[in-house]
XYZ file of C-alpha atoms in Angstrom:
269
model
C -13.106 -14.274 -25.110
C -12.954 -13.037 -21.505
C -11.502 -15.149 -18.753
C -14.283 -17.251 -17.143
C -17.144 -16.109 -19.432
C -19.652 -17.983 -17.267
C -19.068 -15.573 -14.379
C -21.416 -12.605 -14.100
C -19.233 -9.483 -14.520
C -22.003 -7.186 -13.322
C -22.022 -4.908 -10.264
C -23.189 -6.039 -6.846
C -24.657 -4.395 -3.774
C -25.222 -5.758 -0.272
C -27.513 -3.742 1.985
C -26.293 -3.414 5.547
C -25.769 -0.911 8.318
C -24.602 2.702 8.574
C -21.011 1.955 7.566
C -20.671 1.692 3.805
C -17.801 0.451 1.636
C -17.339 1.226 -2.045
C -15.182 -1.425 -3.755
C -13.568 -0.675 -7.134
C -12.183 -3.353 -9.454
C -9.100 -3.134 -11.634
C -8.249 -2.399 -15.269
C -9.859 -4.873 -17.747
C -11.408 -6.648 -14.726
C -14.851 -6.622 -13.144
C -16.639 -6.753 -9.743
C -16.251 -10.551 -9.227
C -12.615 -9.942 -8.210
C -13.954 -7.796 -5.350
C -16.736 -10.178 -4.338
C -14.819 -12.259 -1.737
C -13.972 -9.076 0.176
C -17.459 -7.671 -0.369
C -19.147 -10.816 0.936
C -16.864 -10.919 3.961
C -17.700 -7.333 4.931
C -21.400 -7.705 4.160
C -21.649 -10.814 6.340
C -20.525 -8.617 9.240
C -23.186 -5.979 8.706
C -21.538 -3.457 6.404
C -23.213 -1.967 3.354
C -21.124 -2.855 0.298
C -21.315 -1.507 -3.257
C -19.153 -2.614 -6.188
C -19.906 -0.847 -9.485
C -18.905 -2.008 -12.952
C -16.599 0.600 -14.464
C -17.404 1.971 -17.960
C -15.997 -0.136 -20.773
C -15.617 -3.193 -18.551
C -17.650 -6.386 -18.423
C -18.548 -6.226 -22.128
C -15.897 -6.190 -24.879
C -12.375 -4.784 -25.268
C -13.762 -2.577 -28.028
C -16.017 -0.838 -25.491
C -13.074 -0.233 -23.180
C -11.023 1.192 -26.040
C -13.575 4.004 -26.388
C -13.323 5.091 -22.734
C -11.502 8.061 -21.277
C -10.125 8.244 -17.742
C -12.873 10.773 -16.909
C -15.472 8.051 -17.568
C -13.990 5.972 -14.750
C -13.590 8.823 -12.287
C -17.112 10.030 -13.038
C -18.541 6.564 -12.403
C -16.882 6.172 -8.995
C -17.853 9.706 -7.945
C -21.457 8.860 -8.804
C -21.237 5.609 -6.822
C -19.733 7.500 -3.879
C -22.570 10.034 -3.897
C -25.136 7.245 -3.951
C -23.479 5.408 -1.063
C -23.299 8.585 1.005
C -27.070 8.952 0.724
C -27.627 5.749 2.708
C -24.599 5.503 5.030
C -23.250 7.602 7.891
C -19.633 6.581 7.317
C -18.120 5.796 3.948
C -14.941 3.893 3.113
C -13.515 3.277 -0.349
C -11.341 0.350 -1.372
C -9.819 -0.491 -4.725
C -7.488 -2.922 -6.464
C -4.797 -1.849 -8.960
C -6.497 0.756 -11.189
C -9.289 0.619 -8.632
C -6.656 1.712 -6.111
C -5.832 4.705 -8.330
C -9.525 5.608 -8.437
C -9.709 5.212 -4.662
C -6.831 7.651 -4.265
C -8.401 10.004 -6.808
C -11.540 10.157 -4.651
C -9.507 10.634 -1.460
C -7.643 13.542 -3.072
C -10.921 15.323 -3.819
C -13.553 14.178 -1.322
C -13.684 13.750 2.470
C -13.701 10.033 3.262
C -13.721 8.124 6.538
C -10.972 5.857 5.272
C -9.500 4.128 2.224
C -8.260 0.595 1.545
C -5.650 0.584 -1.208
C -4.693 -2.796 -2.708
C -1.801 -3.337 -5.150
C -1.746 0.359 -6.088
C -0.879 0.880 -9.753
C 1.161 4.017 -9.076
C 3.890 2.135 -10.925
C 3.492 -0.784 -13.319
C 5.918 -3.529 -14.245
C 4.903 -3.657 -17.909
C 6.895 -0.797 -19.385
C 4.931 -0.965 -22.643
C 2.401 1.331 -20.972
C 4.766 4.282 -21.324
C 4.645 3.899 -25.114
C 0.852 3.732 -25.330
C 0.276 7.470 -26.028
C 2.060 6.877 -29.355
C 1.269 3.190 -29.943
C -2.497 3.774 -29.675
C -2.373 5.413 -33.113
C -0.959 2.232 -34.683
C -2.015 -0.710 -32.487
C -5.543 -1.332 -31.190
C -5.033 -4.311 -28.875
C -2.161 -6.086 -27.147
C -1.911 -9.294 -25.138
C -1.568 -8.872 -21.371
C 1.896 -9.127 -19.892
C 3.138 -12.364 -18.383
C 2.577 -14.702 -21.355
C -0.201 -16.560 -19.582
C 1.750 -17.077 -16.364
C 0.027 -16.325 -13.081
C 1.449 -14.848 -9.901
C -1.445 -16.188 -7.815
C -0.698 -18.909 -5.254
C -4.230 -20.300 -4.971
C -4.899 -22.753 -7.839
C -8.591 -21.753 -7.820
C -7.961 -18.000 -7.760
C -8.258 -17.546 -11.526
C -11.751 -19.048 -11.394
C -12.904 -15.997 -9.416
C -11.812 -13.484 -12.075
C -13.677 -12.135 -15.111
C -11.393 -10.024 -17.294
C -10.527 -9.350 -20.906
C -7.897 -11.422 -22.660
C -6.802 -8.394 -24.690
C -5.676 -4.958 -23.530
C -6.962 -1.980 -25.544
C -3.894 0.180 -26.117
C -5.907 3.420 -26.115
C -7.410 2.516 -22.738
C -3.953 1.723 -21.356
C -2.915 5.240 -22.376
C -5.871 6.574 -20.374
C -4.744 4.482 -17.398
C -1.294 6.062 -17.689
C -2.878 9.522 -17.686
C -4.901 8.668 -14.574
C -1.774 7.309 -12.884
C 0.086 10.574 -13.441
C -2.794 12.689 -12.136
C -3.109 10.615 -8.983
C 0.641 10.555 -8.294
C 0.834 14.345 -8.656
C -1.752 14.866 -5.899
C -0.827 12.143 -3.382
C 0.027 14.710 -0.699
C -3.643 15.739 -0.728
C -4.653 12.366 0.742
C -5.356 12.797 4.462
C -7.909 10.047 5.131
C -6.906 7.023 7.226
C -5.311 4.575 4.815
C -4.818 0.804 4.879
C -2.485 -0.503 2.152
C -2.191 -4.138 1.041
C 0.590 -5.383 -1.226
C 1.298 -8.957 -2.304
C 4.964 -9.881 -2.487
C 4.307 -12.186 -5.482
C 2.808 -9.330 -7.526
C 4.186 -9.291 -11.102
C 2.055 -6.389 -12.345
C 2.877 -3.705 -9.776
C 6.452 -3.219 -8.508
C 6.673 -3.667 -4.748
C 8.096 -0.168 -4.296
C 4.736 1.288 -5.392
C 3.193 0.463 -2.021
C 6.071 2.096 -0.148
C 5.890 5.108 -2.473
C 2.239 5.504 -1.564
C 2.888 5.139 2.152
C 5.656 7.744 2.053
C 3.796 10.237 -0.162
C 0.351 10.604 1.398
C -0.344 13.044 4.237
C -2.490 10.649 6.258
C -1.501 10.421 9.918
C -3.300 7.087 10.342
C -1.749 4.788 7.737
C -0.633 1.174 7.670
C 1.139 -0.976 5.073
C 0.408 -4.719 5.156
C 2.642 -7.090 3.190
C 1.121 -10.381 2.011
C 3.832 -12.979 1.525
C 1.710 -15.461 -0.434
C -0.423 -13.212 -2.645
C -0.122 -12.068 -6.244
C -1.551 -8.996 -7.925
C -5.235 -9.851 -7.575
C -4.863 -10.355 -3.825
C -8.630 -10.166 -3.223
C -9.079 -13.642 -4.744
C -5.771 -15.254 -3.744
C -4.874 -17.535 -0.856
C -4.738 -14.741 1.748
C -8.116 -13.213 0.801
C -9.676 -14.093 4.174
C -6.797 -12.349 5.946
C -7.470 -9.300 3.763
C -11.152 -9.434 4.697
C -10.504 -9.839 8.413
C -7.858 -7.116 8.545
C -10.023 -4.745 6.513
C -13.072 -5.295 8.702
C -11.189 -4.825 11.980
C -9.489 -1.719 10.627
C -12.797 -0.225 9.524
C -14.265 -0.952 12.954
C -11.309 0.741 14.639
C -11.452 3.801 12.418
C -15.235 3.961 12.856
C -14.768 3.627 16.642
C -17.016 0.573 16.701
C -14.370 -1.782 18.105
C -15.920 -3.710 20.982
C -19.393 -3.064 19.622
C -19.102 -5.398 16.636
C -21.623 -7.982 17.757
C -24.238 -5.449 18.837
C -23.908 -3.469 15.611
C -24.253 -6.606 13.518
C -27.391 -7.552 15.458
C -28.964 -4.132 15.025
C -28.050 -3.878 11.344
C -29.450 -7.313 10.527
C -32.626 -6.503 12.434
C -33.132 -3.404 10.283
C -32.729 -5.257 6.969
């Protein structure tokens, strides 16, 4: 059974103005974990799209059949679609979604990226055995033995995810991680990085590794003292939304024109 089966794990889209944001969820997760950030940005006039990655939102068996190219292909398709309706395009992702965000930034011109809890490193060292284990073990329980690193007692209610990890899919995640890490120097887009200090899934040095490895001139690392891995649903989620929106406005050179842009965008809807 997935966590919170009553939640709709499907994709969402909010029509808005000429600045678009593609939001990408994490491994075994689904778009609901990106919805608080998506709603915050959409309420301020931005166009927001959050696709459901292949193999997610259904069953662990579906995810076990996926390759890393299925995920990269899906986000490239979503990026192309968003470009067709927006003048400026930003991409943001959480955990594996952060890897996919970086993958896009390494290969496509973007106006900016928002990287949250980047899974360039992972705390669960079982992942490094998955290329061999996948031939003997189909599914494994998630790490942490049911413990949560989230500080908001209601945070888990905002998450739809599998309660089992397909070992073959974890091996694909490892492959994606290695590809993205190899090409980090190719990232030149403005980059905003968020990392929760309570995160038990991604070592804290992963965020610093990202900051030090990319070629972006405009880059910022924001530490969240009271957030766990899924920082988009935790107690500092509004801070993440506010910081992300202001940063996007700055990078888009709309700072000081926020109210007028919101009025014009809402008028056009």
